[in-house]
Coordinates of C-alpha atoms and ligand atoms in Angstrom, one line a residue:
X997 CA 0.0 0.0 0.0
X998 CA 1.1 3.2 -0.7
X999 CA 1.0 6.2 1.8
X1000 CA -2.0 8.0 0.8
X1001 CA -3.4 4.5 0.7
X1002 CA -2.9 4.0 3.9
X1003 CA -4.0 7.0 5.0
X1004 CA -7.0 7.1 3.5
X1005 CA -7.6 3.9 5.6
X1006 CA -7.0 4.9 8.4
X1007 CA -8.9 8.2 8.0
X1008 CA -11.8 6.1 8.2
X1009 CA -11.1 3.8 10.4
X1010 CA -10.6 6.2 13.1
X1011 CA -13.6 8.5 12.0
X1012 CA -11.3 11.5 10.2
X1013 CA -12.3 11.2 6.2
X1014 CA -14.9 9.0 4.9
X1015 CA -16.1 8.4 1.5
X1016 CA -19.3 11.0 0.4
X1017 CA -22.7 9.3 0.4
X1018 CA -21.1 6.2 1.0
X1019 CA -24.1 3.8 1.4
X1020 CA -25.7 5.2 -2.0
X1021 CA -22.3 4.2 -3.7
X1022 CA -20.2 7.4 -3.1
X1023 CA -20.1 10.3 -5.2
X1024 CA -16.9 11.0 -7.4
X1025 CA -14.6 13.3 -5.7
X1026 CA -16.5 13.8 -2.3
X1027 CA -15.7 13.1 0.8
X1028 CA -17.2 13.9 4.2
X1029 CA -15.3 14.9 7.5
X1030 CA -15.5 12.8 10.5
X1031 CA -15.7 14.2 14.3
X1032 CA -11.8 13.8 13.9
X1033 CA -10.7 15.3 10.6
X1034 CA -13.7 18.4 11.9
X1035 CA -11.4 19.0 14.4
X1036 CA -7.9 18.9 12.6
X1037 CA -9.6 21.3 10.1
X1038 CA -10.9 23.6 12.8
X1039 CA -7.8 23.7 14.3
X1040 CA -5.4 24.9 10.7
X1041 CA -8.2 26.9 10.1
X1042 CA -8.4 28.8 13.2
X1043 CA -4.1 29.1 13.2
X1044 CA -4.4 30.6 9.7
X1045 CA -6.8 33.4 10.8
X1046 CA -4.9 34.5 13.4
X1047 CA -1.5 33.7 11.6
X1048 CA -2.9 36.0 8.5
X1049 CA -5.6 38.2 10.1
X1050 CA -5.5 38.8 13.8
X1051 CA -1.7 38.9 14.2
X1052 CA -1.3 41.5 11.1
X1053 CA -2.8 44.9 12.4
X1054 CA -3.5 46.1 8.6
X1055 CA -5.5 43.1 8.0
X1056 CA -9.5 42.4 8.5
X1057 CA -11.3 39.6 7.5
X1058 CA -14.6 39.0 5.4
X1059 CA -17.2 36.5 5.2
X1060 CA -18.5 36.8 2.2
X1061 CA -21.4 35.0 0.5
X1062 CA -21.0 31.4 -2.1
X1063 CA -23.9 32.8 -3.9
X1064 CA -23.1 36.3 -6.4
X1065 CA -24.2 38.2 -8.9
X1066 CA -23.4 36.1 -12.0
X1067 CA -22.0 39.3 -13.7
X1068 CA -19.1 38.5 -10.9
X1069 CA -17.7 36.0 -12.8
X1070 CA -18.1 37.3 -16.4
X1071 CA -16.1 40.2 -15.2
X1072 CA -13.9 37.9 -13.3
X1073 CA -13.1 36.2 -16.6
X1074 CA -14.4 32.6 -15.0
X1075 CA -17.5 32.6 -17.8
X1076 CA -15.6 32.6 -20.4
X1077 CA -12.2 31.4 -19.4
X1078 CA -12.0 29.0 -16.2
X1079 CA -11.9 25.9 -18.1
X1080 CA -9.5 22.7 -18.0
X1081 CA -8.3 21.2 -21.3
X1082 CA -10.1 17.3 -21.4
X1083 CA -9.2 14.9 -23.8
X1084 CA -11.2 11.2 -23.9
X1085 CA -9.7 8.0 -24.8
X1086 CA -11.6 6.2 -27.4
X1087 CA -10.8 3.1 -26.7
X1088 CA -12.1 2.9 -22.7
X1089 CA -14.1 5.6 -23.0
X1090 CA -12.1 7.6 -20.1
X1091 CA -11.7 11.5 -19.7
X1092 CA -8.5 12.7 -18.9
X1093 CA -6.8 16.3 -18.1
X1094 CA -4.2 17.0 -21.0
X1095 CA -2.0 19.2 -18.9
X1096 CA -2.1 16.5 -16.2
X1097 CA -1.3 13.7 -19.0
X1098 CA 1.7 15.6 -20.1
X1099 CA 3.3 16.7 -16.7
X1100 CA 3.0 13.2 -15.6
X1101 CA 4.7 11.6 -18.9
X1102 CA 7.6 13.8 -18.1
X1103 CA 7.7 13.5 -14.7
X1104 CA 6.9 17.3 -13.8
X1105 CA 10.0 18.7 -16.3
X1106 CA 7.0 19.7 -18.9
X1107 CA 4.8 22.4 -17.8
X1108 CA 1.5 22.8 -19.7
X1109 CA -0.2 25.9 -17.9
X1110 CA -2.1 27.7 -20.7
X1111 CA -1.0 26.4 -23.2
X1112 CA -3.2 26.3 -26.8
X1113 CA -5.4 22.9 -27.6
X1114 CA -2.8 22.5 -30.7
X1115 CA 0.3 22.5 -28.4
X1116 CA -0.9 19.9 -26.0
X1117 CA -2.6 17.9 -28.5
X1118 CA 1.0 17.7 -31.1
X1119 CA 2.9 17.0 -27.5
X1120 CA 0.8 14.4 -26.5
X1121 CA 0.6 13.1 -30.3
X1122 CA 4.8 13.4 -30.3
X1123 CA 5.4 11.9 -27.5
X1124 CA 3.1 8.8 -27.4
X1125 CA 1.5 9.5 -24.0
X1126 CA -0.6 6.4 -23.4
X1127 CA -3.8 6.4 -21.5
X1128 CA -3.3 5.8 -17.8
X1129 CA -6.2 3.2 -17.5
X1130 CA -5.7 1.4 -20.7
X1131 CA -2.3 1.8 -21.9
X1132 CA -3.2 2.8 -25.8
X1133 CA -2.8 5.5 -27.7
X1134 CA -5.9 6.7 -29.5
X1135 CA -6.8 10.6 -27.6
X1136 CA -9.8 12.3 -29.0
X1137 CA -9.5 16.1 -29.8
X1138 CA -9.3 18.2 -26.9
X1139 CA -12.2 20.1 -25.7
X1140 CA -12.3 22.9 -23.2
X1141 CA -14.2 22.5 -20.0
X1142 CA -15.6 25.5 -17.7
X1143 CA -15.3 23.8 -14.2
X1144 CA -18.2 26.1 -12.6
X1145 CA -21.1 24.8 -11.0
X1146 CA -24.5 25.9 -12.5
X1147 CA -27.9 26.3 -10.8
X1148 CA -30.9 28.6 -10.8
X1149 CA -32.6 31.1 -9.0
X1150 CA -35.8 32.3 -9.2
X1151 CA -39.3 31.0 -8.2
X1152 CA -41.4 31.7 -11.7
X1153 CA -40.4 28.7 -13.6
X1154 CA -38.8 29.6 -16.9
X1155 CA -37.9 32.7 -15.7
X1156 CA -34.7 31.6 -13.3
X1157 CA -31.9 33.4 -13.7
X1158 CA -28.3 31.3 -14.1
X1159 CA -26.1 31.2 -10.6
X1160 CA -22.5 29.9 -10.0
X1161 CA -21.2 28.6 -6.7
X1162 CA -18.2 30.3 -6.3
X1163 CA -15.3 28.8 -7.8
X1164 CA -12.9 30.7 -5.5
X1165 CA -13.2 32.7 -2.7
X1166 CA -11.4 35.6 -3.7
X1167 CA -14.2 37.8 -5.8
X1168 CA -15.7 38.8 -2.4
X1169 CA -12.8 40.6 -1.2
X1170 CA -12.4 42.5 -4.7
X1171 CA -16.4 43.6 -5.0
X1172 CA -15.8 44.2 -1.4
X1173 CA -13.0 46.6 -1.6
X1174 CA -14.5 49.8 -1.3
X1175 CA -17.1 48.6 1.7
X1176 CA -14.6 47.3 3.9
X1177 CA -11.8 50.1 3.2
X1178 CA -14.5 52.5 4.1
X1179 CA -16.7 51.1 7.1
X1180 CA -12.9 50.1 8.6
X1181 CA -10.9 53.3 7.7
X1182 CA -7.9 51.7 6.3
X1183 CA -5.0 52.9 4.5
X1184 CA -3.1 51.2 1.9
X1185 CA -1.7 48.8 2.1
X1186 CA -4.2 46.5 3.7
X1187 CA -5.5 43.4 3.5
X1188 CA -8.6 41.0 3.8
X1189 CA -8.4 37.6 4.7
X1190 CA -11.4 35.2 4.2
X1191 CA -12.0 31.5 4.7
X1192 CA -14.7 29.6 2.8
X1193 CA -16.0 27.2 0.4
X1194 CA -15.4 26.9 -3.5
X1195 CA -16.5 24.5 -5.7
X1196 CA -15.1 23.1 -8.8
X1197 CA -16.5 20.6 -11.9
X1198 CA -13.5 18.2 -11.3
X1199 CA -13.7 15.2 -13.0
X1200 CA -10.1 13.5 -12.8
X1201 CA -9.5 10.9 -9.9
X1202 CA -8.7 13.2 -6.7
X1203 CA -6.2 11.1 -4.9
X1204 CA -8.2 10.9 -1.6
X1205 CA -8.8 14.6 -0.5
X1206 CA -6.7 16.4 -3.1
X1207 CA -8.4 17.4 -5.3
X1208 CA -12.6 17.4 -4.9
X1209 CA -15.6 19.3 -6.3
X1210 CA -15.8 20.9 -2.9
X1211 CA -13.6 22.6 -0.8
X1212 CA -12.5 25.2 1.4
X1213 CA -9.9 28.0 0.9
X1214 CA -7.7 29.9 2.8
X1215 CA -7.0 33.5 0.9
X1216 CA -5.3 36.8 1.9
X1217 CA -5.3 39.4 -0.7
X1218 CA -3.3 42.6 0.0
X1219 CA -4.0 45.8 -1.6
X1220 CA -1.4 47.9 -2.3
X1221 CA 0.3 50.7 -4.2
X1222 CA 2.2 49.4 -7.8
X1223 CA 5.6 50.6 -6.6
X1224 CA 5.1 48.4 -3.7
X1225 CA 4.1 45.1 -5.2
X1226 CA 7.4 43.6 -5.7
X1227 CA 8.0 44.0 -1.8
X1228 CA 4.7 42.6 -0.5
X1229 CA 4.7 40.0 -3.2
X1230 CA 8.4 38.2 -1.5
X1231 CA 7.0 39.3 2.4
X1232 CA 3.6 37.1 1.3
X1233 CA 5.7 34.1 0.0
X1234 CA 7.9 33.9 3.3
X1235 CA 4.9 34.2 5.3
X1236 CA 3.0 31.2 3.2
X1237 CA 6.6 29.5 4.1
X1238 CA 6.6 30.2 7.5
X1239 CA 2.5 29.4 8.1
X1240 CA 3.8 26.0 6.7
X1241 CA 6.9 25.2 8.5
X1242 CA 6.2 26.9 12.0
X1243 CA 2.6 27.6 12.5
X1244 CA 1.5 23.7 10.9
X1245 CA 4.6 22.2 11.6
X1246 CA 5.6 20.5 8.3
X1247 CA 8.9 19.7 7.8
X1248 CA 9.9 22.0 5.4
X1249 CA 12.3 19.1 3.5
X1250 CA 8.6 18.2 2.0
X1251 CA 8.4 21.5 0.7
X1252 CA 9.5 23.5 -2.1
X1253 CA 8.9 26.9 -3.8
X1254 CA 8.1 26.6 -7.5
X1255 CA 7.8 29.1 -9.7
X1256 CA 5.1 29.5 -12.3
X1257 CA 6.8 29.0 -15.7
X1258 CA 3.7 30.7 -18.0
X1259 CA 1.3 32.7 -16.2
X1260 CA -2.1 33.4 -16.6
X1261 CA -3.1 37.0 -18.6
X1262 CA -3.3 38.7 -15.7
X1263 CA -0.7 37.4 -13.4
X1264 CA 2.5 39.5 -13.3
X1265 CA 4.5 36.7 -11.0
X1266 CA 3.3 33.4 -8.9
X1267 CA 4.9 31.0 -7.0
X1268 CA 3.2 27.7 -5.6
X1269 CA 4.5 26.3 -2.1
X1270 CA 4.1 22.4 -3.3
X1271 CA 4.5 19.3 -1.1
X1272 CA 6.2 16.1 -1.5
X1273 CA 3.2 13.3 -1.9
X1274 CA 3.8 10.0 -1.9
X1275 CA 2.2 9.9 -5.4
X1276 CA 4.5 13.2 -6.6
X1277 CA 4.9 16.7 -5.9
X1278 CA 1.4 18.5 -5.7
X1279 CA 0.4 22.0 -5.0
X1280 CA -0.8 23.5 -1.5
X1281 CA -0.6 26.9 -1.6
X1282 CA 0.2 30.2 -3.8
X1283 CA 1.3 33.5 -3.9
X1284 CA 0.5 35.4 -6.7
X1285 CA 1.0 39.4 -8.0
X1286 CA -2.4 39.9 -9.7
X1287 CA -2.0 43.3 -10.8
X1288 CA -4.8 45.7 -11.0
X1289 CA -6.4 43.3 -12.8
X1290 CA -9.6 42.4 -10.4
X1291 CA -10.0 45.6 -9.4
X1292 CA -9.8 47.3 -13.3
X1293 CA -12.4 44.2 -14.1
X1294 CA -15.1 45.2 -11.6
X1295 CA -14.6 48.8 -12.0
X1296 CA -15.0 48.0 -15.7
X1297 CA -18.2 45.7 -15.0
X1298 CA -20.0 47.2 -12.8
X1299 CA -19.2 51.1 -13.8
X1300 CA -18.4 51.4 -9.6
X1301 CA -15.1 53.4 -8.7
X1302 CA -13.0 50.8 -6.9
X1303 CA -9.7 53.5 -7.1
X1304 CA -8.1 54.8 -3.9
X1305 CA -6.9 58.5 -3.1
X1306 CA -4.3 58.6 -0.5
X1307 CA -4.5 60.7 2.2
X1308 CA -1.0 62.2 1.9
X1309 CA -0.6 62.6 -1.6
X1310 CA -3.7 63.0 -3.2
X1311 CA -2.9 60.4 -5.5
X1312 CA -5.7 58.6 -7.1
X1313 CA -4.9 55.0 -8.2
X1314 CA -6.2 51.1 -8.5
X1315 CA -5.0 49.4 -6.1
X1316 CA -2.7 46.3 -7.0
X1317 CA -3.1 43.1 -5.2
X1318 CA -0.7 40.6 -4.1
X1319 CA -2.7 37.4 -2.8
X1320 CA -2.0 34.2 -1.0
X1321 CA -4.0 31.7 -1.3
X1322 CA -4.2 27.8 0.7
X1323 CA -6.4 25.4 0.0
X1324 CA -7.7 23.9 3.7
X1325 CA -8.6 20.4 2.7
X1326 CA -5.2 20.3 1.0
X1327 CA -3.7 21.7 4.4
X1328 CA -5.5 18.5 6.2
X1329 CA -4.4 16.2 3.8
X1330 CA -0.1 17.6 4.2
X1331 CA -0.8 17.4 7.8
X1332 CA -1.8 14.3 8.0
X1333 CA 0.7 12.5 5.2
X1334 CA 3.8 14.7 7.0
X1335 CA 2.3 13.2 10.6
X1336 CA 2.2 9.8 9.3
X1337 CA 4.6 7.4 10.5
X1338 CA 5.6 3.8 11.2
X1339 CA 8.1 2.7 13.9
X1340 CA 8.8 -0.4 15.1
X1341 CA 8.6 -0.9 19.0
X1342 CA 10.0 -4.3 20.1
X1343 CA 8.3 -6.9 17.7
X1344 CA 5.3 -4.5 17.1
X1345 CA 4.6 -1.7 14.7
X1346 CA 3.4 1.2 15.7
X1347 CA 1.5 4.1 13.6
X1348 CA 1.9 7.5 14.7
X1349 CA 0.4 10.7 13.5
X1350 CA 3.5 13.2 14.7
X1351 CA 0.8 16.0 14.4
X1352 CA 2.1 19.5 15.9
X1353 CA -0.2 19.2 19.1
X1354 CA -0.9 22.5 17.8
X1355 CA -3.5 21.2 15.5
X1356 CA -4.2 17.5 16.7
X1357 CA -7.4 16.9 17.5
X1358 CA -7.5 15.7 20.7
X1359 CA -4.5 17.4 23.0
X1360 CA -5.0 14.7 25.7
X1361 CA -6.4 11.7 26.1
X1362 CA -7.3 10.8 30.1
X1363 CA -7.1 7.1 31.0
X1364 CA -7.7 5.3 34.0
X1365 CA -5.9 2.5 34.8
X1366 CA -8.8 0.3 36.2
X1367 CA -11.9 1.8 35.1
X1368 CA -13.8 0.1 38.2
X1369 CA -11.0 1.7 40.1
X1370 CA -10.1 5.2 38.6
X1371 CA -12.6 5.5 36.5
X1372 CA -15.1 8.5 38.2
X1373 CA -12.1 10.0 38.8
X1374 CA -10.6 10.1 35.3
X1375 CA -13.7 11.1 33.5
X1376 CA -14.2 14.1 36.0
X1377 CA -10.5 15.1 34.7
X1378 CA -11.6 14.5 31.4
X1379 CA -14.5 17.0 32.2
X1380 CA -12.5 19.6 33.5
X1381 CA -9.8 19.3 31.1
X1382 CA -12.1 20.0 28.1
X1383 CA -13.1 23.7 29.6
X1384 CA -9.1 24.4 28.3
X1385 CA -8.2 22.3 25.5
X1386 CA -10.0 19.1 23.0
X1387 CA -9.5 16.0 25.5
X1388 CA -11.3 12.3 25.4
X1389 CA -11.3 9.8 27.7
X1390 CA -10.9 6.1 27.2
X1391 CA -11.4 2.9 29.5
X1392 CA -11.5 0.5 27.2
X1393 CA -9.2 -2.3 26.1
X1394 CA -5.2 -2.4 28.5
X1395 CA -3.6 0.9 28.8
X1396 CA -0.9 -0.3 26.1
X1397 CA -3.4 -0.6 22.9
X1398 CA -5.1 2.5 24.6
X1399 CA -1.5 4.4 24.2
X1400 CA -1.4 3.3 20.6
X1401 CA -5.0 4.3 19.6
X1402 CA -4.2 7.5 21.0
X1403 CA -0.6 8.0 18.7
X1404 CA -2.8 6.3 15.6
X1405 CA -5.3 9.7 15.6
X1406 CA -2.3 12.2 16.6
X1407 CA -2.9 13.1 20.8
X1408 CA 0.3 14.3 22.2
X1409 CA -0.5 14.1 25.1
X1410 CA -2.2 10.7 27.6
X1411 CA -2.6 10.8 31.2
X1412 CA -2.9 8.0 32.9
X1413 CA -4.6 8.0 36.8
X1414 CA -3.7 5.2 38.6
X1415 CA -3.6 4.0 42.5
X1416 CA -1.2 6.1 43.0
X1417 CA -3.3 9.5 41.7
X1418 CA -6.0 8.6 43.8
X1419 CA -4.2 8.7 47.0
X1420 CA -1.2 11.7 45.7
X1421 CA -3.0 14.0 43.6
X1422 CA -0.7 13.3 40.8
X1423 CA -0.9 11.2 37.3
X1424 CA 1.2 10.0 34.9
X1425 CA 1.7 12.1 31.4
X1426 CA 2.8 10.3 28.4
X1427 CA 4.5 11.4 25.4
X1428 CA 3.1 10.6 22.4
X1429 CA 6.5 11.1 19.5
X1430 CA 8.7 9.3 22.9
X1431 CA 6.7 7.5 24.7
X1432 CA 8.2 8.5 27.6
X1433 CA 6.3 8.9 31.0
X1434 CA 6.7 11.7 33.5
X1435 CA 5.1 11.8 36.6
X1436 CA 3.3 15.4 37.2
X1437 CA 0.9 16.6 39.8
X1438 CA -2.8 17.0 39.0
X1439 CA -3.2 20.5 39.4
X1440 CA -0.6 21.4 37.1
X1441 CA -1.4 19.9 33.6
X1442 CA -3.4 22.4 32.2
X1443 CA -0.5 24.7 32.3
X1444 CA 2.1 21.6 31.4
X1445 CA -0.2 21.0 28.4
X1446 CA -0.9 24.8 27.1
X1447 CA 2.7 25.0 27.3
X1448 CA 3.1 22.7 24.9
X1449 CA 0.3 23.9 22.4
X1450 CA 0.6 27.2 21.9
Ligands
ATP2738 P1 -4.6 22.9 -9.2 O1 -3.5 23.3 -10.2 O2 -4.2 21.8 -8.3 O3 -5.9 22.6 -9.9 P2 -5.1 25.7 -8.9 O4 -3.8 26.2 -9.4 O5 -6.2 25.7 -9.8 O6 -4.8 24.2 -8.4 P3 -5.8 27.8 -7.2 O7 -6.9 28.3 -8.1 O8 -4.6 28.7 -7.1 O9 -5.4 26.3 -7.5 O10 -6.4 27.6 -5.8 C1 -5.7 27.9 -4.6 C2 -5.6 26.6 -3.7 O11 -6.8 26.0 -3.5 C3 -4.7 25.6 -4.3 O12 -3.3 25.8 -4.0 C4 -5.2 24.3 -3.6 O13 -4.6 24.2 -2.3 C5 -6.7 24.6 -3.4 N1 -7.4 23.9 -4.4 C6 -7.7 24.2 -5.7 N2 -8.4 23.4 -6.3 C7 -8.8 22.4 -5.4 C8 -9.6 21.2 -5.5 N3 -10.2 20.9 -6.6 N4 -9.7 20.5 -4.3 C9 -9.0 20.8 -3.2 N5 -8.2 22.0 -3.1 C10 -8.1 22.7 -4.2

C-alpha cells in the first residue's frame, strides 16, 4: 500500500475522512469529515486566521457570500475562461486532463499551464503519452471545459436566472474593496483575509482529498500601491513558508517553492508552495501578483469606482493586489501524510500521526488504569480538562493498545490515573512522539499541556 493508501484507511477507520454518500455508492470526488478530521480542520483553520488576520494589524477579515451576482464571474473572466483542457480516450471511454497527461509523462519537467489545444494535443501526439487506465494511444481532440457549478434562481419557472457557486473565494474581497476600506478606515496597504467554500467541476480521480468538487480555501489578498508590489509579493511568499513550517509544523524538507513557468493574462509573477506526496509533488498553496487586474475588471463591470486617493498625496490609483491563497482540505491532507509514521517498537509496529499538538485533534487523552478503580475520577479530569483544551477519555481495552490508539489519531498528550493518583493527587503524562512517562501533579497539567500547544 502506498502512503495515501494507507492514510486514506486509516482516515476512516478512526472517523477522520470517509467516503461521500457512502451507502448510496459514493459520489466521485466527495468526501465527508468525520468528528476527527472536523477538528484537525478547525484547528489549521483557526491558526491561519490569526497567523494571517488577527496577528497582522492592517488586516480584516470577510465572510462573504457562495452565492453572487453572475456578472461577478463574467467580469472575473471565469464565464468565459476557467476551463480545463479534457481529452477522452476512445478506446475505454475515459476523460483525462491534457496538462495533467503531459506533466505526468515527463515526470513534472513539462509544464503545460495555458498552453493552446494544438500544443498539447501535437505534445501528446509526439510523444506517445498512453492512457493511464488502458495503456493505448488513441486521444480524442481536446475540448475545453468550464469547471463552474451551474444552478438557478428564481421561483417563476422559466424565468430563473443562471447562478454559479463560487469557484474561489477571492471575488468577495475584490467587489468588497470599497465597503470594507471605508466602514474600517484603512489605509493602503491592507489586507482581507477570508476562509470559505469553493466548488469546482472536477472530473479526474482526486487522490483521496486532493483534489474534490468541494472545498474550502484559505485566501489573503493585499492591496497595495504598484511601486510596492514587488515588496509585499516576497514578504507574502515567506509568510506562506513560514504558516507551513512553524505555525502547521511541516517539515519543510517536504516543501518546495516553485515558480510558475507561464502565467495566466493577468498574473505578473506566482509562486506555488508544493509538497512532496507519496504519489508526486502537488500544489498546496500560492502566492500570486495579480495586478490591478480584479479591481480594473469590476470597475470595468459594474461602472463602480473601486480606485483609492491617498491621504498624503492626493494620488488617485487602483490598487494592486498581491494574494495568497491555501487550499484547507489540502492543508489536512499535508498534515496528516507529514504526521504519518511507522516505527517499530520491540516486535510490534506502531503508527503514529507526529501531528504538531498544535492542530491534533485531541490534546489529551485521560485514561484510567482500572476503570472500576479510577474511573469516576478520570472522567471528571476529562470534564475539566475539556473547559481548556480538546481531551477524550478512554477505559476501554489495556492501557498499552489505549496508548497506541491514542498515537494512531495524533494526541500528544495521555494521562494516565492510577492507585497512586488517587491517593497523591498526581498522574502519569505520556508522550506521544517518545513515549516517555513523567510523573506530574494533577493541578498542574493544564498549564504543562498549554505550554506545549501554543
Ligand atoms: P490545481 O493546479 O491543483 O488545480 P489551482 O492552481 O487551480 O490548483 P488555485 O486556483 O490557485 O489552484 O487555488 C488555490 C488553492 O486551492 C490551491 O493551492 C489548492 O490548495 C486549493 N485547491 C484548488 N483546487 C482544489 C480542489 N479541486 N480540491 C481541493 N483543493 C483545491
Amino acid at each position: 500500500m502506498t502512503t495515501i493508501e494507507k492514510i486514506t484507511a486509516l482516515c476512516k477507520s478512526r472517523g477522520f475522512v470517509f467516503p461521500g454518500s457512502e451507502i448510496y455508492g459514493g459520489l466521485a470526488n466527495t468526501w465527508d469529515f468525520g468528528p476527527l478530521g472536523a477538528e484537525l480542520k478547525e484547528n489549521i483553520k483557526r491558526e491561519w486566521w490569526k497567523f494571517f488576520v488577527q496577528q497582522n494589524p492592517t488586516s480584516v477579515g470577510l465572510d462573504g457570500g457562495i452565492l453572487m451576482n453572475s456578472a461577478v464571474w463574467k467580469a472575473s473572466g471565469h464565464v468565459d475562461g476557467f476551463n480545463d483542457p479534457l481529452i477522452d480516450c476512445k478506446s475505454c471511454k475515459t476523460r483525462h486532463r491534457a496538462d495533467h497527461l503531459i506533466e505526468k509523462h515527463s515526470k513534472g519537467k513539462v509544464s503545460a499551464d495555458f498552453k493552446p489545444n494544438e500544443w498539447l494535443e501535437k505534445w501528446i501526439d509526439d510523444n506517445k503519452v498512453k492512457c493511464p487506465t488502458c495503456g493505448k494511444t488513441d486521444w480524442t481532440k481536446i475540448r475545453q471545459f468550464n469547471l463552474m457549478f451551474k444552478t438557478n434562481r428564481g421561483v417563476v419557472e422559466g424565468q430563473e436566472d443562471t447562478v454559479y457557486l463560487r469557484p474561489e473565494t477571492a471575488q468577495n474581497q475584490f467587489v468588497n474593496f470599497t465597503n470594507v476600506q471605508r466602514s474600517m478606515r484603512m489605509k493602503i496597504p491592507f489586507g482581507i483575509g477570508q476562509v470559505g467554500k469553493a466548488f469546482r467541476n472536477e472530473i479526474t480521480p482526486g487522490n483521496f482529498i486532493f483534489r474534490t468538487i468541494e472545498f474550502e480555501q484559505m485566501e489573503h489578498q493585499q492591496f497595495c500601491h504598484a511601486k510596492d508590489a514587488k515588496k509585499f509579493y516576497e514578504d507574502y511568499k515567506k509568510l506562506a513558508w513560514e504558516f507551513n513550517t512553524k505555525v502547521l509544523g511541516i517539515n519543510e524538507k517536504n516543501l518546495r517553492f516553485k515558480d510558475h513557468e507561464t502565467l495566466c493574462h493577468y498574473a505578473k509573477m506566482a509562486c506555488d508552495i508544493d509538497y512532496n506526496f507519496s504519489f508526486g509533488w502537488g500544489e498546496l498553496a500560492g502566492t500570486h501578483h495579480r495586478s490591478e487586474f480584479d479591481l480594473t475588471q469590476h470597475i470595468n463591470h459594474s461602472k463602480k469606482s473601486l480606485e483609492y486617493t491617498d491621504p498624503v498625496t492626493n494620488e488617485k490609483f487602483v490598487p494592486t493586489v498581491i494574494e495568497s491563497s491555501q487550499g484547507l482540505n489540502r492543508s489536512v491532507l499535508v498534515c496528516l501524510h507529514d504526521a504519518y509514521h511507522e516505527e517499530k517498537v520491540d516486535d510490534d509496529t506502531r503508527v503514529v500521526l507526529k501531528l504538531h499538538p498544535r492542530i491534533a485533534p485531541y490534546k489529551v487523552a485521560v485514561l484510567p488504569l482500572q476503570k472500576k478503580e479510577q474511573g469516576e475520577q478520570a472522567y471528571e479530569l476529562c470534564r475539566e480538562l475539556s473547559k481548556h483544551f480538546a481531551c477524550t477519555y478512554d477505559d476501554t481495552a489495556s492501557i498499552g493498545k489505549r496508548y497506541r490508539r491514542q498515537d494512531e489519531i495524533g494526541t500528544p498528550f495521555c494521562i494516565t490515573v492510577d492507585f497512586d493518583s488517587v491517593k497523591g493527587k498526581s498522574v502519569t503524562i505520556r508522550h506521544r512522539d517518545t513515549m516517555k512517562q513523567e510523573r506530574i501533579k494533577t493541578k498542574e497539567i493544564e498549564s504543562y499541556v498549554k505550554l506545549h500547544i501554543l
